[in-house]
PDB file of C-alpha atoms in Angstrom:
ATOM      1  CA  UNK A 160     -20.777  25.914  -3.749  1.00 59.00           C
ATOM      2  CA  UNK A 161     -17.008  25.662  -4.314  1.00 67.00           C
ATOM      3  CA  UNK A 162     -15.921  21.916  -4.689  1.00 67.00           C
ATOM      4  CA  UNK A 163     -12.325  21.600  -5.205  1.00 74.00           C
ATOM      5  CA  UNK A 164     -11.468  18.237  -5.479  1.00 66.00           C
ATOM      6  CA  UNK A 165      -8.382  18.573  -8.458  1.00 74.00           C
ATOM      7  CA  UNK A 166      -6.242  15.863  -7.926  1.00 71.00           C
ATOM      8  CA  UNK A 167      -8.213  14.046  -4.861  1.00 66.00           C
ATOM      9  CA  UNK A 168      -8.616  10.742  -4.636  1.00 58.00           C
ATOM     10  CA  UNK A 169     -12.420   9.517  -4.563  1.00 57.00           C
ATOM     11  CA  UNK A 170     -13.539   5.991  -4.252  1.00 53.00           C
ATOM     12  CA  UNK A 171     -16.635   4.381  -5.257  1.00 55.00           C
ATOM     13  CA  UNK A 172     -18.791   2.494  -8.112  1.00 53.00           C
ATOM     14  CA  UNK A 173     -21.175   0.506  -9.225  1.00 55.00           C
ATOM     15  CA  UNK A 174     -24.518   2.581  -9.392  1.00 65.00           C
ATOM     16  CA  UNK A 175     -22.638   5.204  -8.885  1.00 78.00           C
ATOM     17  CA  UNK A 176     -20.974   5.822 -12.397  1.00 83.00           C
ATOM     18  CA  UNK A 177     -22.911   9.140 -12.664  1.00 84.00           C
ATOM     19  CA  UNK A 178     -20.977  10.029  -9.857  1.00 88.00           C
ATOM     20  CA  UNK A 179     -17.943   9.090 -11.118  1.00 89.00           C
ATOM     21  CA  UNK A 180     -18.288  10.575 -13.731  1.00 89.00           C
ATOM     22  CA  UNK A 181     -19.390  13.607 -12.474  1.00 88.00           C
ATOM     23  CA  UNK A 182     -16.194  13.773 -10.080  1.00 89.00           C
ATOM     24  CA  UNK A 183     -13.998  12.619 -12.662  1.00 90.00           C
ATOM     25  CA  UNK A 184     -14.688  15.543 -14.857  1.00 90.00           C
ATOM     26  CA  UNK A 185     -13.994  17.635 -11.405  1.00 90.00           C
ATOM     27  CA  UNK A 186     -10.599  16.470 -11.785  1.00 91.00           C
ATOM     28  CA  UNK A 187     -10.671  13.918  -9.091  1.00 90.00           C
ATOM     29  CA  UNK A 188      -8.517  10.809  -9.113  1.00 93.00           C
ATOM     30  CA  UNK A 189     -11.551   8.327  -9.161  1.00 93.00           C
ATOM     31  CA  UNK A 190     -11.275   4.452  -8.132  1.00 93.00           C
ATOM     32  CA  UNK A 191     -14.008   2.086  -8.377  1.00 92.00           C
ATOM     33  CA  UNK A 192     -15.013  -0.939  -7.387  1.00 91.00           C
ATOM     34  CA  UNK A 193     -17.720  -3.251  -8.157  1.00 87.00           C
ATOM     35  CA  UNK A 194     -18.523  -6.893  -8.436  1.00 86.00           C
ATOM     36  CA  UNK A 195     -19.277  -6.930 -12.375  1.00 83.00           C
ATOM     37  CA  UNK A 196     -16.250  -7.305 -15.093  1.00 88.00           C
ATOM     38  CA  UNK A 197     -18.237  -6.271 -17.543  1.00 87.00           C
ATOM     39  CA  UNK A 198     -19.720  -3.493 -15.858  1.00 83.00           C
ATOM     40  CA  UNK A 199     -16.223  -2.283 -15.448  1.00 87.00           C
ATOM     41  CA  UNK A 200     -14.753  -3.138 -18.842  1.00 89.00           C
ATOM     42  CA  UNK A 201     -17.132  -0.904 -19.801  1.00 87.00           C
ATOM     43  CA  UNK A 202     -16.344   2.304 -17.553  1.00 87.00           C
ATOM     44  CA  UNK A 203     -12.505   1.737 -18.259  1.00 88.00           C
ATOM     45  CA  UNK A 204     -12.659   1.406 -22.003  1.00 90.00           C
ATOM     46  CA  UNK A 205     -15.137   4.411 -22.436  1.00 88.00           C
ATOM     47  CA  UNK A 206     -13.003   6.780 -19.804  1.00 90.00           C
ATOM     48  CA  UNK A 207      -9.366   5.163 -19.151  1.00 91.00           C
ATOM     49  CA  UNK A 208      -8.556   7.955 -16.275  1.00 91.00           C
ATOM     50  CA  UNK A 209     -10.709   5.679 -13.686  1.00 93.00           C
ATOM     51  CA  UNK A 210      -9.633   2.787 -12.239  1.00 93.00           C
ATOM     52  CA  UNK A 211     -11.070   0.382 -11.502  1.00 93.00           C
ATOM     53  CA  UNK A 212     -11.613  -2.776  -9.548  1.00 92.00           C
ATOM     54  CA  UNK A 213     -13.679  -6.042  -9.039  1.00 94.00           C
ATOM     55  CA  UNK A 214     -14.229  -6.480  -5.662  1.00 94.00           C
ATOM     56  CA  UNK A 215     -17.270  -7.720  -4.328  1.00 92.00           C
ATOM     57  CA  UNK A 216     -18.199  -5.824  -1.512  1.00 91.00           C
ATOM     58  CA  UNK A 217     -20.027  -8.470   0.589  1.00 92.00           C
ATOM     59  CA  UNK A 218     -16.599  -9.890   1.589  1.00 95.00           C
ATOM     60  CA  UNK A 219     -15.742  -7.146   4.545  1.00 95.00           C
ATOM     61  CA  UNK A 220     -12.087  -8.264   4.042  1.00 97.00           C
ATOM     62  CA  UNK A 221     -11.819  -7.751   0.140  1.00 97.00           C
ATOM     63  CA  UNK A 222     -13.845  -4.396   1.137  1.00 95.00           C
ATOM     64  CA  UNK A 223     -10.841  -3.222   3.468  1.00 96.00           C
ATOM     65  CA  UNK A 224      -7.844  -4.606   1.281  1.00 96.00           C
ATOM     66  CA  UNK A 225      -9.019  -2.492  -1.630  1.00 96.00           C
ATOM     67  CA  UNK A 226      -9.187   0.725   0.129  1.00 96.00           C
ATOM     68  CA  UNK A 227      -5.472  -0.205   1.106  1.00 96.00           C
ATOM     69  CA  UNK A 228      -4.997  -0.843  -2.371  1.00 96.00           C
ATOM     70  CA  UNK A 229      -6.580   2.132  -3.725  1.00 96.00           C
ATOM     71  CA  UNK A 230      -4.428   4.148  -1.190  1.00 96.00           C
ATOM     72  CA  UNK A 231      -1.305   2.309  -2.608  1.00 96.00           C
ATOM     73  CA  UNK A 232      -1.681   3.210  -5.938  1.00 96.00           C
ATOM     74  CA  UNK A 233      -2.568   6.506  -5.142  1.00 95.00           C
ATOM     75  CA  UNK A 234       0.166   7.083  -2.828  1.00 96.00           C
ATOM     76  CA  UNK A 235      -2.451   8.632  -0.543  1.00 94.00           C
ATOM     77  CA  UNK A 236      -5.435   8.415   1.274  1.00 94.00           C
ATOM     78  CA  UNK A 237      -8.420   8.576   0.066  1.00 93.00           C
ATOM     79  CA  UNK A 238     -10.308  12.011   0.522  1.00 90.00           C
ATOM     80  CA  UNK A 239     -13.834  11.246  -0.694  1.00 89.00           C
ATOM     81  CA  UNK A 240     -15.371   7.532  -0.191  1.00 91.00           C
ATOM     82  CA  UNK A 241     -18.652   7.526  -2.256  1.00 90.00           C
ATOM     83  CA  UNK A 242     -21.011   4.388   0.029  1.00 88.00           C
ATOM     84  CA  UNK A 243     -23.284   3.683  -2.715  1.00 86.00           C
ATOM     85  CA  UNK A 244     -23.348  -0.267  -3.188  1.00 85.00           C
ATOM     86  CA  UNK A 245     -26.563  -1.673  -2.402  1.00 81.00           C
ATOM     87  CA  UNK A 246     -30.227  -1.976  -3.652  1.00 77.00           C
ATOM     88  CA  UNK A 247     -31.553  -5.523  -3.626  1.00 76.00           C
ATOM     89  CA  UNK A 248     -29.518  -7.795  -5.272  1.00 76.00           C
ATOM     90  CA  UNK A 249     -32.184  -8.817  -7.916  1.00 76.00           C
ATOM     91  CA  UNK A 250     -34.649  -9.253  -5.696  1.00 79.00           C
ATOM     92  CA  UNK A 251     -38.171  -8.584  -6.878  1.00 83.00           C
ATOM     93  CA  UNK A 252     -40.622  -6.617  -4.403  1.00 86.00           C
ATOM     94  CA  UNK A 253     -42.361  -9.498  -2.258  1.00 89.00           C
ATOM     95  CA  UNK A 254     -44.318  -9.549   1.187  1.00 91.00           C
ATOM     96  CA  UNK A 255     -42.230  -9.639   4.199  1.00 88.00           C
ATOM     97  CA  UNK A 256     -43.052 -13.179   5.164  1.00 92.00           C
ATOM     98  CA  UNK A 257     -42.013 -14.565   1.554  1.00 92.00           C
ATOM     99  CA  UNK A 258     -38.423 -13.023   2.366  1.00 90.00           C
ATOM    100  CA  UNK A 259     -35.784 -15.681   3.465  1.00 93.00           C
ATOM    101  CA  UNK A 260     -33.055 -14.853   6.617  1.00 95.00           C
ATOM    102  CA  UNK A 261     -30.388 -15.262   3.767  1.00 93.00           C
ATOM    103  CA  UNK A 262     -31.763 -13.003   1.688  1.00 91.00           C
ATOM    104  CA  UNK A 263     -32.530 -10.636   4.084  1.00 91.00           C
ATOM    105  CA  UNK A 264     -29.101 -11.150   5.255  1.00 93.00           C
ATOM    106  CA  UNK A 265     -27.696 -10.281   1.405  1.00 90.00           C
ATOM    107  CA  UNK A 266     -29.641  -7.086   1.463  1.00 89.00           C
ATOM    108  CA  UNK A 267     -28.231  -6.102   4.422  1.00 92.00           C
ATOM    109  CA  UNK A 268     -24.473  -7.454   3.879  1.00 93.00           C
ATOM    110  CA  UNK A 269     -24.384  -5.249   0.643  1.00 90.00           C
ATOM    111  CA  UNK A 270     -26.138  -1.522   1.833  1.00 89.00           C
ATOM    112  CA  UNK A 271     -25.273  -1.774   5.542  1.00 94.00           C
ATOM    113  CA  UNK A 272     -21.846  -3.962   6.197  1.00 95.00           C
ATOM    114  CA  UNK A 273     -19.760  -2.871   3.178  1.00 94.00           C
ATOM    115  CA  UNK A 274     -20.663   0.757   4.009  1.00 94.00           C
ATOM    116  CA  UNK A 275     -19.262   0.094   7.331  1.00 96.00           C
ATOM    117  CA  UNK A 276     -16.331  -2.132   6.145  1.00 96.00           C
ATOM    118  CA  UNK A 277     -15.016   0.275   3.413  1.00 95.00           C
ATOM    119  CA  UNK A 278     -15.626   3.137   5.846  1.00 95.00           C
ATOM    120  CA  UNK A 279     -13.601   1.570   8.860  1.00 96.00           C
ATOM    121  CA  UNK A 280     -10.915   0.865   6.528  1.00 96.00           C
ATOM    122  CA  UNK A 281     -10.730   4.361   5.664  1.00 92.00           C
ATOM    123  CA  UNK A 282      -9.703   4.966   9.737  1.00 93.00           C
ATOM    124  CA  UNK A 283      -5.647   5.048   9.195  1.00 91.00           C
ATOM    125  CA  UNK A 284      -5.477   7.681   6.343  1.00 89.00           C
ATOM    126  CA  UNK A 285      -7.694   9.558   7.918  1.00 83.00           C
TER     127      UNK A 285
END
């Protein structure tokens, strides 16, 4: 498989830093975002050629303004958006009747609505 992405911008994070990495050393212009400082500290000291961002990605309006902010500071759109917040939020494995609307509700804000958020915001550069 030939993957050219030399110079492309790619978005994503948390989890995900395997992937960043991985496209970083592809030559990709990679952005990430992701609801823990530290988390990110971490990335930026270790490889200062990704940016990155806190955003929390529950808030569908933070979710949107960043990829306009990532496209900003790129000075184009993005080519590549990597989906891959989620998981459970700290939750530990319990039967479905122990599990509360609002956490349900978390769950789903975080692997289905920012998916859909960051992806709809995508839209215009497209």
């Amino acid at each position: 498989m030939d993957l050219d992405l030399d110079g492309r911008v790619v978005a994503g994070g948390g989890i995900g830093r395997a992937i960043a990495l991985l496209l970083a050393s592809l030559r990709a212009r990679v952005f990430v975002a992701d609801r823990s400082r530290e988390g990110l500290a971490t990335l930026s000291a270790a490889y200062p050629d990704i940016c990155t961002w806190e955003v929390d990605l529950v808030d569908r309006a933070a979710a949107a303004r960043w990829i306009v902010d990532v496209e900003q500071a790129a000075q184009t759109p993005i080519a590549v958006l990597v989906n891959n917040a989620g998981g459970s939020l700290g939750q530990v494995p319990r039967d479905l009747t122990e599990i509360s609307h609002a956490d349900w509700d978390s769950i789903v804000d975080i692997n289905l609505n920012a998916a859909f958020a960051l992806s709809g915001a995508m839209v215009p550069g497209m």
